[in-house]
Amino acid sequence: MMARSVPTSTDRAVRTDVRRNREWLLAAARAVFAEKGANASLYDVAKRAGLGTGTVYRHFPTREALLEGVLLDHFEALRVSAVDLADASAAPAPDEALTEWLRQFIVHLTEYRGLAAEVMSVLHDGASSLSLSCLEMRAAGAALLCRAQQSGTMRADLDMSTLLKLANAIALTAEQTSGHAAGQNASHAADDLLGYLLDGLRRR
Amino acid sequence: MMARSVPTSTDRAVRTDVRRNREWLLAAARAVFAEKGANASLYDVAKRAGLGTGTVYRHFPTREALLEGVLLDHFEALRVSAVDLADASAAPAPDEALTEWLRQFIVHLTEYRGLAAEVMSVLHDGASSLSLSCLEMRAAGAALLCRAQQSGTMRADLDMSTLLKLANAIALTAEQTSGHAAGQNASHAADDLLGYLLDGLRRR
DNA sequence: CTACGATTCTGAAGATCTTTCCGTTTCGGG
DNA sequence: CCCGAAACGGAAAGATCTTCAGAATCGTAG
């Protein structure tokens, strides 16, 4: 193993203030997005973090990058949840597990106003870093879909990509439907719509 | 009947240049939206029309108003189509008629890039003028839904509002999915998603 | 045909937001 | 404690939306 004591230009100890500022920025972004929606100005994020706008761009070169930073935790939570729900020992039936996971997916996407639309416009690019950062979540979710298909309750001619698109569409609709009051209303509307959709995706 | 020869302050002959400029603006908006998407700058619209930006705002106080002007023709076409499809004499079965109409609805909403998103964010305000301007189209479409429900193929607990929101979300999703190549790809993707959705909205 | 009043048009300016840039500050190893 | 590299701050440029006051234009009346 190469010695860590000979740092090169690409391998340098990360300054403590850099890491700290990155955390501050993510926390500020979460707070501002929750308050003003996912389209809040980056100036507001910088101000809330007590930093300059230039620092935002140093850490997150684009708005998309900042969004990705905020969403990574959500994707990881969804991945973990998918793994838990797929655990054969304590898990619910395959069909219920998939339903519950999609419900959670939609809850995460309606967390901030405008988030579903942002994710939508970026999730299906393939090349986008956001797309890559959720690959593991998609894989874990795909396992749930596969299980449901093998158990015979879900259509066989349904791929994970389409399923996520439909869930995304429902999140988008639920967000619009519930007006400006986020929370229970959106969740309830989303549950109804998801119920309709899943009925259509089940085997006859 | 009141004489037209005694114009009051509120009833005055519309200047020819005003009407002409309004048409120029709508034509320019259609061209620019088709070329650069529905989020094109209003400055571009003004420039294309050979008018100043202030003139855009005189005719259409908000971006939403301009969008409405552009969409009126689309809504009317959809209303006519709904009436045709509901015509008992030559119409297809209720279920197929509704499906076909929703397909057309989605085609119209994917005409310009970004249009579905704009409509989505504005259509469900109730108070918005865009929402009002499509009331007749909604009514005509609702007749199709009602027919499908009475014929027993569609669920009874489904309202027009929810159905349109879902169709809107699918248009949006399809648009994002198919990348930047509008046309057949988007239509095809949308057809798939709509098919899945409608399966869920049908009666068992 | 011309003059007049009301309406409309223009384009510069203010406001907001995104993004870049460089002088200044800060960190942490030596 | 010193120094160089890296990071920070915030002004400024660019883009877009929107407003406004003065200039231009139209339609009518004389």
Short mmCIF file of C-alpha atoms (C1' of nucleotides) in Angstrom, two decimals:
data_model
loop_
_atom_site.label_atom_id
_atom_site.label_comp_id
_atom_site.label_asym_id
_atom_site.label_seq_id
_atom_site.Cartn_x
_atom_site.Cartn_y
_atom_site.Cartn_z
CA MET A 1 0.00 0.00 0.00
CA MET A 2 1.23 3.46 -0.82
CA ALA A 3 2.22 5.60 2.11
CA ARG A 4 -0.31 8.17 3.12
CA SER A 5 2.51 10.39 4.35
CA VAL A 6 3.44 11.47 0.84
CA PRO A 7 0.41 13.42 -0.31
CA THR A 8 0.28 14.23 -3.98
CA SER A 9 -1.60 17.06 -5.58
CA THR A 10 -4.69 14.87 -5.95
CA ASP A 11 -4.42 13.24 -2.56
CA ARG A 12 -4.39 15.95 0.06
CA ALA A 13 -5.92 16.06 3.50
CA VAL A 14 -9.33 17.69 3.32
CA ARG A 15 -9.33 20.87 5.31
CA THR A 16 -11.62 20.82 8.31
CA ASP A 17 -13.31 24.08 7.35
CA VAL A 18 -14.05 22.73 3.90
CA ARG A 19 -15.85 19.72 5.28
CA ARG A 20 -17.62 21.88 7.82
CA ASN A 21 -18.77 24.39 5.21
CA ARG A 22 -20.04 21.59 3.01
CA GLU A 23 -22.17 20.31 5.88
CA TRP A 24 -23.41 23.81 6.62
CA LEU A 25 -24.38 24.25 3.00
CA LEU A 26 -26.28 20.97 2.86
CA ALA A 27 -28.08 21.79 6.10
CA ALA A 28 -28.94 25.25 4.82
CA ALA A 29 -30.15 23.83 1.52
CA ARG A 30 -32.40 21.35 3.29
CA ALA A 31 -33.86 24.11 5.44
CA VAL A 32 -34.36 26.57 2.60
CA PHE A 33 -35.77 23.95 0.22
CA ALA A 34 -38.22 22.83 2.88
CA GLU A 35 -39.29 26.42 3.46
CA LYS A 36 -39.34 27.87 -0.04
CA GLY A 37 -39.41 24.82 -2.29
CA ALA A 38 -36.67 23.21 -4.33
CA ASN A 39 -36.39 26.27 -6.58
CA ALA A 40 -35.24 28.59 -3.82
CA SER A 41 -32.43 30.93 -4.78
CA LEU A 42 -28.90 29.79 -4.10
CA TYR A 43 -28.26 33.19 -2.59
CA ASP A 44 -30.74 32.30 0.14
CA VAL A 45 -28.92 29.05 0.74
CA ALA A 46 -25.59 30.85 1.04
CA LYS A 47 -27.04 33.45 3.39
CA ARG A 48 -28.64 30.82 5.61
CA ALA A 49 -25.30 28.99 5.76
CA GLY A 50 -23.51 32.22 6.64
CA LEU A 51 -21.30 31.88 3.56
CA GLY A 52 -20.81 33.69 0.27
CA THR A 53 -22.47 32.66 -2.95
CA GLY A 54 -19.10 31.80 -4.43
CA THR A 55 -18.64 29.14 -1.77
CA VAL A 56 -21.84 27.45 -2.84
CA TYR A 57 -20.44 27.12 -6.34
CA ARG A 58 -17.08 25.93 -5.07
CA HIS A 59 -18.78 22.99 -3.40
CA PHE A 60 -21.61 22.41 -5.85
CA PRO A 61 -20.78 23.60 -9.37
CA THR A 62 -24.39 23.51 -10.48
CA ARG A 63 -27.81 23.65 -8.93
CA GLU A 64 -28.19 20.03 -9.88
CA ALA A 65 -25.10 19.12 -7.87
CA LEU A 66 -26.51 20.75 -4.76
CA LEU A 67 -29.78 18.95 -5.27
CA GLU A 68 -27.88 15.71 -5.57
CA GLY A 69 -26.08 16.41 -2.32
CA VAL A 70 -29.39 16.93 -0.57
CA LEU A 71 -30.96 13.87 -2.17
CA LEU A 72 -28.17 11.40 -1.46
CA ASP A 73 -29.49 10.75 2.03
CA HIS A 74 -32.97 10.22 0.68
CA PHE A 75 -31.75 7.74 -1.90
CA GLU A 76 -29.72 5.90 0.71
CA ALA A 77 -32.71 5.74 3.04
CA LEU A 78 -34.79 4.30 0.22
CA ARG A 79 -32.12 1.78 -0.60
CA VAL A 80 -31.94 0.62 3.01
CA SER A 81 -35.70 0.47 3.19
CA ALA A 82 -35.84 -1.66 0.04
CA VAL A 83 -33.30 -4.07 1.47
CA ASP A 84 -35.27 -4.32 4.71
CA LEU A 85 -38.53 -4.91 2.90
CA ALA A 86 -36.92 -7.62 0.79
CA ASP A 87 -35.55 -9.44 3.82
CA ALA A 88 -37.24 -12.79 3.64
CA SER A 89 -37.29 -13.40 7.38
CA ALA A 90 -39.35 -10.52 8.67
CA ALA A 91 -40.63 -8.94 5.47
CA PRO A 92 -44.27 -8.61 4.46
CA ALA A 93 -45.58 -10.33 1.39
CA PRO A 94 -43.80 -9.34 -1.87
CA ASP A 95 -46.76 -7.37 -3.14
CA GLU A 96 -47.17 -5.41 0.07
CA ALA A 97 -43.45 -4.80 0.31
CA LEU A 98 -43.34 -3.24 -3.13
CA THR A 99 -46.40 -1.13 -2.40
CA GLU A 100 -44.93 0.15 0.82
CA TRP A 101 -41.63 0.97 -0.83
CA LEU A 102 -43.28 2.95 -3.61
CA ARG A 103 -45.28 4.79 -1.00
CA GLN A 104 -42.05 5.80 0.70
CA PHE A 105 -40.50 6.78 -2.63
CA ILE A 106 -43.35 9.17 -3.25
CA VAL A 107 -43.16 10.59 0.27
CA HIS A 108 -39.50 11.43 -0.28
CA LEU A 109 -40.24 13.08 -3.62
CA THR A 110 -42.95 15.27 -2.17
CA GLU A 111 -40.77 16.41 0.73
CA TYR A 112 -39.99 19.75 -0.86
CA ARG A 113 -42.26 21.64 -3.22
CA GLY A 114 -40.95 21.34 -6.75
CA LEU A 115 -38.65 18.47 -5.93
CA ALA A 116 -40.55 15.91 -7.97
CA ALA A 117 -40.29 18.10 -11.05
CA GLU A 118 -36.57 18.64 -10.55
CA VAL A 119 -35.92 14.96 -10.04
CA MET A 120 -38.06 14.16 -13.04
CA SER A 121 -36.10 16.41 -15.34
CA VAL A 122 -32.81 14.97 -14.22
CA LEU A 123 -33.46 11.36 -13.27
CA HIS A 124 -33.87 10.08 -16.79
CA ASP A 125 -30.80 11.59 -18.40
CA GLY A 126 -28.60 8.59 -17.71
CA ALA A 127 -25.48 10.72 -17.89
CA SER A 128 -26.47 12.99 -15.05
CA SER A 129 -24.71 12.42 -11.76
CA LEU A 130 -28.03 12.34 -9.97
CA SER A 131 -28.98 9.45 -12.18
CA LEU A 132 -25.83 7.59 -11.17
CA SER A 133 -26.18 8.35 -7.49
CA CYS A 134 -29.48 6.58 -7.29
CA LEU A 135 -28.41 3.46 -9.14
CA GLU A 136 -28.08 1.46 -5.93
CA MET A 137 -31.48 2.58 -4.79
CA ARG A 138 -32.93 1.53 -8.13
CA ALA A 139 -31.23 -1.84 -7.91
CA ALA A 140 -32.59 -2.45 -4.42
CA GLY A 141 -36.05 -1.41 -5.52
CA ALA A 142 -35.80 -3.60 -8.61
CA ALA A 143 -35.29 -6.59 -6.33
CA LEU A 144 -38.65 -5.82 -4.73
CA LEU A 145 -40.30 -5.61 -8.12
CA CYS A 146 -38.71 -8.86 -9.20
CA ARG A 147 -39.92 -10.62 -6.07
CA ALA A 148 -43.44 -9.36 -6.63
CA GLN A 149 -43.34 -10.53 -10.22
CA GLN A 150 -42.04 -13.97 -9.29
CA SER A 151 -44.71 -14.33 -6.64
CA GLY A 152 -47.18 -13.80 -9.45
CA THR A 153 -48.98 -10.70 -8.24
CA MET A 154 -47.33 -8.18 -10.54
CA ARG A 155 -47.25 -8.13 -14.31
CA ALA A 156 -44.13 -9.64 -15.80
CA ASP A 157 -43.93 -7.03 -18.57
CA LEU A 158 -42.99 -4.17 -16.29
CA ASP A 159 -39.51 -2.81 -15.82
CA MET A 160 -38.13 -0.77 -12.96
CA SER A 161 -37.61 2.25 -15.16
CA THR A 162 -41.25 2.47 -16.12
CA LEU A 163 -42.37 1.84 -12.57
CA LEU A 164 -40.26 4.69 -11.23
CA LYS A 165 -41.50 6.99 -13.95
CA LEU A 166 -45.07 6.23 -13.00
CA ALA A 167 -44.33 6.72 -9.31
CA ASN A 168 -42.66 9.99 -10.17
CA ALA A 169 -45.71 11.05 -12.13
CA ILE A 170 -47.90 10.28 -9.14
CA ALA A 171 -45.68 12.27 -6.82
CA LEU A 172 -45.93 15.17 -9.21
CA THR A 173 -49.70 14.93 -9.37
CA ALA A 174 -50.10 14.57 -5.64
CA GLU A 175 -47.98 17.63 -5.05
CA GLN A 176 -50.09 19.73 -7.39
CA THR A 177 -53.34 18.29 -6.11
CA SER A 178 -52.79 19.14 -2.48
CA GLY A 179 -52.25 22.81 -3.22
CA HIS A 180 -49.71 24.54 -1.04
CA ALA A 181 -50.28 22.55 2.11
CA ALA A 182 -47.58 19.91 2.11
CA GLY A 183 -47.77 16.86 4.32
CA GLN A 184 -50.78 14.73 5.03
CA ASN A 185 -52.83 16.00 2.12
CA ALA A 186 -50.18 15.20 -0.42
CA SER A 187 -49.54 11.81 1.13
CA HIS A 188 -53.21 10.94 1.14
CA ALA A 189 -53.72 11.98 -2.46
CA ALA A 190 -50.61 10.07 -3.46
CA ASP A 191 -51.81 6.93 -1.68
CA ASP A 192 -55.06 6.99 -3.60
CA LEU A 193 -53.35 7.47 -6.93
CA LEU A 194 -50.76 4.83 -6.17
CA GLY A 195 -53.55 2.44 -5.28
CA TYR A 196 -55.18 3.00 -8.65
CA LEU A 197 -51.91 2.54 -10.46
CA LEU A 198 -50.89 -0.66 -8.69
CA ASP A 199 -54.27 -2.19 -9.40
CA GLY A 200 -53.43 -1.70 -13.03
CA LEU A 201 -49.98 -3.19 -12.68
CA ARG A 202 -51.16 -6.38 -11.02
CA ARG A 203 -51.87 -9.55 -12.84
CA ARG A 204 -55.45 -10.15 -13.72
CA MET B 1 -80.29 47.17 -29.01
CA MET B 2 -77.99 49.96 -28.02
CA ALA B 3 -76.56 51.95 -30.85
CA ARG B 4 -73.00 51.12 -31.68
CA SER B 5 -72.54 54.72 -32.79
CA VAL B 6 -72.31 55.99 -29.23
CA PRO B 7 -69.21 54.38 -27.87
CA THR B 8 -68.63 54.69 -24.15
CA SER B 9 -65.29 54.49 -22.41
CA THR B 10 -65.70 50.76 -21.93
CA ASP B 11 -67.17 50.08 -25.33
CA ARG B 12 -64.81 51.46 -27.85
CA ALA B 13 -63.86 50.18 -31.23
CA VAL B 14 -60.73 48.09 -30.96
CA ARG B 15 -57.95 49.73 -32.84
CA THR B 16 -56.81 47.79 -35.86
CA ASP B 17 -53.17 47.94 -34.83
CA VAL B 18 -54.02 46.55 -31.42
CA ARG B 19 -55.70 43.52 -32.88
CA ARG B 20 -52.92 43.11 -35.40
CA ASN B 21 -50.22 43.31 -32.73
CA ARG B 22 -52.05 40.76 -30.63
CA GLU B 23 -52.05 38.34 -33.55
CA TRP B 24 -48.38 39.02 -34.24
CA LEU B 25 -47.57 38.32 -30.61
CA LEU B 26 -49.48 35.04 -30.58
CA ALA B 27 -47.83 33.94 -33.81
CA ALA B 28 -44.43 34.89 -32.48
CA ALA B 29 -45.10 33.06 -29.21
CA ARG B 30 -46.12 29.92 -31.07
CA ALA B 31 -42.98 30.06 -33.18
CA VAL B 32 -40.63 30.78 -30.30
CA PHE B 33 -42.22 28.22 -27.99
CA ALA B 34 -41.93 25.58 -30.70
CA GLU B 35 -38.31 26.46 -31.24
CA LYS B 36 -37.02 27.07 -27.72
CA GLY B 37 -39.67 25.48 -25.50
CA ALA B 38 -42.42 27.02 -23.45
CA ASN B 39 -39.92 28.72 -21.15
CA ALA B 40 -38.46 30.92 -23.86
CA SER B 41 -37.84 34.50 -22.80
CA LEU B 42 -40.58 37.00 -23.45
CA TYR B 43 -37.92 39.25 -24.91
CA ASP B 44 -37.45 36.70 -27.69
CA VAL B 45 -41.18 36.70 -28.32
CA ALA B 46 -41.24 40.49 -28.53
CA LYS B 47 -38.24 40.56 -30.85
CA ARG B 48 -39.73 37.93 -33.15
CA ALA B 49 -42.97 39.92 -33.27
CA GLY B 50 -41.03 43.09 -34.06
CA LEU B 51 -42.46 44.79 -30.96
CA GLY B 52 -41.15 46.04 -27.63
CA THR B 53 -41.25 43.99 -24.47
CA GLY B 54 -43.68 46.43 -22.92
CA THR B 55 -46.17 45.60 -25.63
CA VAL B 56 -46.11 41.96 -24.65
CA TYR B 57 -47.14 42.95 -21.14
CA ARG B 58 -49.83 45.30 -22.40
CA HIS B 59 -51.54 42.42 -24.19
CA PHE B 60 -50.66 39.62 -21.79
CA PRO B 61 -50.08 40.89 -18.25
CA THR B 62 -48.38 37.68 -17.20
CA ARG B 63 -46.53 34.83 -18.80
CA GLU B 64 -49.49 32.70 -17.87
CA ALA B 65 -51.81 34.93 -19.88
CA LEU B 66 -49.64 34.57 -22.98
CA LEU B 67 -49.57 30.83 -22.51
CA GLU B 68 -53.33 30.86 -22.26
CA GLY B 69 -53.59 32.78 -25.51
CA VAL B 70 -51.45 30.20 -27.24
CA LEU B 71 -53.32 27.27 -25.70
CA LEU B 72 -56.87 28.38 -26.44
CA ASP B 73 -56.78 26.78 -29.87
CA HIS B 74 -55.50 23.54 -28.42
CA PHE B 75 -58.25 23.46 -25.82
CA GLU B 76 -60.86 24.12 -28.45
CA ALA B 77 -59.51 21.34 -30.63
CA LEU B 78 -59.67 18.96 -27.69
CA ARG B 79 -63.21 20.04 -26.89
CA VAL B 80 -64.31 19.38 -30.46
CA SER B 81 -62.54 16.05 -30.43
CA ALA B 82 -64.28 15.06 -27.22
CA VAL B 83 -67.65 15.92 -28.68
CA ASP B 84 -66.89 13.89 -31.79
CA LEU B 85 -65.73 10.91 -29.78
CA ALA B 86 -68.87 11.05 -27.65
CA ASP B 87 -71.14 11.11 -30.69
CA ALA B 88 -73.17 7.96 -30.27
CA SER B 89 -73.69 7.39 -33.98
CA ALA B 90 -70.17 6.97 -35.26
CA ALA B 91 -68.16 6.86 -32.07
CA PRO B 92 -66.04 3.97 -30.85
CA ALA B 93 -66.85 2.19 -27.62
CA PRO B 94 -66.88 4.45 -24.53
CA ASP B 95 -63.69 3.00 -23.16
CA GLU B 96 -61.80 3.38 -26.41
CA ALA B 97 -63.15 6.88 -26.90
CA LEU B 98 -61.84 8.00 -23.53
CA THR B 99 -58.47 6.39 -24.15
CA GLU B 100 -58.15 8.03 -27.51
CA TRP B 101 -59.09 11.41 -26.12
CA LEU B 102 -56.52 11.19 -23.32
CA ARG B 103 -53.95 10.22 -25.89
CA GLN B 104 -54.74 13.36 -27.85
CA PHE B 105 -54.65 15.42 -24.67
CA ILE B 106 -51.12 14.22 -24.00
CA VAL B 107 -50.05 14.87 -27.58
CA HIS B 108 -51.16 18.49 -27.27
CA LEU B 109 -49.33 18.89 -23.97
CA THR B 110 -46.08 17.59 -25.41
CA GLU B 111 -46.24 19.94 -28.38
CA TYR B 112 -43.73 22.39 -26.89
CA ARG B 113 -40.92 21.40 -24.56
CA GLY B 114 -41.77 22.44 -21.02
CA LEU B 115 -45.42 23.00 -21.80
CA ALA B 116 -46.66 20.14 -19.63
CA ALA B 117 -44.75 21.51 -16.65
CA GLU B 118 -46.20 24.98 -17.14
CA VAL B 119 -49.72 23.67 -17.49
CA MET B 120 -49.29 21.40 -14.51
CA SER B 121 -48.19 24.20 -12.24
CA VAL B 122 -51.06 26.41 -13.29
CA LEU B 123 -53.95 24.17 -14.23
CA HIS B 124 -54.93 23.23 -10.71
CA ASP B 125 -55.23 26.65 -9.12
CA GLY B 126 -58.91 26.93 -9.91
CA ALA B 127 -58.66 30.70 -9.84
CA SER B 128 -56.15 30.84 -12.66
CA SER B 129 -57.48 32.06 -15.97
CA LEU B 130 -55.85 29.13 -17.72
CA SER B 131 -57.91 26.88 -15.56
CA LEU B 132 -61.07 28.74 -16.50
CA SER B 133 -60.27 28.87 -20.19
CA CYS B 134 -60.31 25.12 -20.46
CA LEU B 135 -63.57 24.58 -18.61
CA GLU B 136 -65.47 23.69 -21.75
CA MET B 137 -62.83 21.23 -22.79
CA ARG B 138 -62.97 19.67 -19.35
CA ALA B 139 -66.73 19.43 -19.53
CA ALA B 140 -66.60 17.73 -22.91
CA GLY B 141 -63.95 15.34 -21.66
CA ALA B 142 -65.94 14.65 -18.51
CA ALA B 143 -68.77 13.45 -20.69
CA LEU B 144 -66.42 10.84 -22.13
CA LEU B 145 -65.39 9.75 -18.65
CA CYS B 146 -68.99 9.58 -17.54
CA ARG B 147 -69.92 7.44 -20.52
CA ALA B 148 -67.07 5.06 -19.81
CA GLN B 149 -68.13 4.82 -16.19
CA GLN B 150 -71.75 4.14 -17.08
CA SER B 151 -70.75 1.49 -19.55
CA GLY B 152 -69.02 -0.19 -16.62
CA THR B 153 -65.45 -0.23 -17.84
CA MET B 154 -64.10 2.61 -15.73
CA ARG B 155 -64.18 2.91 -11.98
CA ALA B 156 -67.04 5.03 -10.65
CA ASP B 157 -64.91 6.71 -7.98
CA LEU B 158 -62.79 8.71 -10.38
CA ASP B 159 -63.27 12.39 -11.12
CA MET B 160 -62.26 14.38 -14.16
CA SER B 161 -59.92 16.54 -12.15
CA THR B 162 -57.81 13.63 -10.99
CA LEU B 163 -57.84 12.06 -14.43
CA LEU B 164 -56.55 15.22 -16.08
CA LYS B 165 -53.86 15.66 -13.47
CA LEU B 166 -52.67 12.14 -14.08
CA ALA B 167 -52.71 12.61 -17.83
CA ASN B 168 -50.75 15.83 -17.33
CA ALA B 169 -48.21 14.03 -15.17
CA ILE B 170 -47.80 11.35 -17.80
CA ALA B 171 -47.25 13.96 -20.48
CA LEU B 172 -44.60 15.51 -18.32
CA THR B 173 -42.95 12.19 -17.60
CA ALA B 174 -43.00 11.13 -21.22
CA GLU B 175 -41.46 14.41 -22.26
CA GLN B 176 -38.61 14.02 -19.82
CA THR B 177 -38.14 10.37 -20.63
CA SER B 178 -37.74 10.80 -24.35
CA GLY B 179 -34.88 13.23 -23.97
CA HIS B 180 -34.75 16.10 -26.40
CA ALA B 181 -36.26 14.36 -29.39
CA ALA B 182 -39.87 15.44 -29.47
CA GLY B 183 -42.45 13.63 -31.52
CA GLN B 184 -42.80 9.91 -31.96
CA ASN B 185 -40.60 8.98 -29.01
CA ALA B 186 -42.52 11.05 -26.53
CA SER B 187 -45.82 9.83 -27.93
CA HIS B 188 -44.76 6.24 -27.71
CA ALA B 189 -43.50 6.56 -24.14
CA ALA B 190 -46.67 8.36 -23.18
CA ASP B 191 -48.84 5.68 -24.76
CA ASP B 192 -47.13 3.01 -22.69
CA LEU B 193 -47.51 4.91 -19.44
CA LEU B 194 -51.11 5.81 -20.23
CA GLY B 195 -51.86 2.19 -20.95
CA TYR B 196 -50.57 1.08 -17.57
CA LEU B 197 -52.44 3.85 -15.82
CA LEU B 198 -55.76 3.17 -17.52
CA ASP B 199 -55.51 -0.49 -16.64
CA GLY B 200 -55.47 0.64 -13.05
CA LEU B 201 -58.44 2.91 -13.52
CA ARG B 202 -60.65 0.25 -15.05
CA ARG B 203 -63.13 -1.82 -13.17
CA ARG B 204 -62.18 -5.37 -12.31
"C1'" DC C 1 -57.73 67.27 -44.81
"C1'" DT C 2 -56.16 68.42 -40.37
"C1'" DA C 3 -56.07 68.63 -35.40
"C1'" DC C 4 -56.89 66.56 -31.14
"C1'" DG C 5 -57.40 63.34 -27.32
"C1'" DA C 6 -57.01 58.87 -25.91
"C1'" DT C 7 -54.70 54.81 -26.38
"C1'" DT C 8 -50.70 52.23 -27.39
"C1'" DC C 9 -45.80 51.47 -28.06
"C1'" DT C 10 -41.04 51.73 -26.88
"C1'" DG C 11 -36.93 50.64 -24.64
"C1'" DA C 12 -34.42 51.93 -20.70
"C1'" DA C 13 -34.30 50.97 -15.80
"C1'" DG C 14 -35.25 48.37 -11.52
"C1'" DA C 15 -35.55 43.84 -9.49
"C1'" DT C 16 -34.28 39.14 -8.90
"C1'" DC C 17 -31.49 35.27 -9.63
"C1'" DT C 18 -27.46 32.58 -11.57
"C1'" DT C 19 -22.74 32.26 -12.27
"C1'" DT C 20 -17.94 33.91 -12.59
"C1'" DC C 21 -13.78 36.00 -11.00
"C1'" DC C 22 -10.02 37.68 -8.33
"C1'" DG C 23 -8.20 40.01 -4.18
"C1'" DT C 24 -8.17 38.63 0.59
"C1'" DT C 25 -8.32 35.36 4.24
"C1'" DT C 26 -7.58 31.02 6.39
"C1'" DC C 27 -5.69 26.52 7.21
"C1'" DG C 28 -2.18 23.36 8.60
"C1'" DG C 29 2.41 21.32 7.64
"C1'" DG C 30 7.19 22.27 8.44
"C1'" DC D 1 5.78 31.12 13.79
"C1'" DC D 2 5.90 31.21 8.75
"C1'" DC D 3 4.45 30.26 4.21
"C1'" DG D 4 2.18 28.42 0.17
"C1'" DA D 5 -1.85 26.41 -1.41
"C1'" DA D 6 -6.54 26.33 -1.13
"C1'" DA D 7 -10.82 28.40 0.03
"C1'" DC D 8 -13.69 32.38 0.91
"C1'" DG D 9 -16.36 36.65 0.03
"C1'" DG D 10 -18.84 39.55 -2.44
"C1'" DA D 11 -18.78 42.56 -6.31
"C1'" DA D 12 -19.96 42.29 -11.00
"C1'" DA D 13 -21.60 40.43 -15.37
"C1'" DG D 14 -25.26 38.11 -17.71
"C1'" DA D 15 -29.97 36.67 -18.12
"C1'" DT D 16 -34.77 37.33 -17.51
"C1'" DC D 17 -39.08 39.44 -15.76
"C1'" DT D 18 -41.65 43.48 -15.03
"C1'" DT D 19 -42.68 48.45 -14.76
"C1'" DC D 20 -43.00 53.11 -16.34
"C1'" DA D 21 -42.83 57.78 -18.38
"C1'" DG D 22 -42.26 59.91 -22.58
"C1'" DA D 23 -42.88 59.35 -27.70
"C1'" DA D 24 -45.67 57.73 -31.34
"C1'" DT D 25 -49.92 56.33 -33.39
"C1'" DC D 26 -54.77 55.73 -34.33
"C1'" DG D 27 -59.56 57.07 -35.15
"C1'" DT D 28 -62.76 60.61 -34.90
"C1'" DA D 29 -64.65 65.11 -35.16
"C1'" DG D 30 -64.63 69.49 -37.21
#
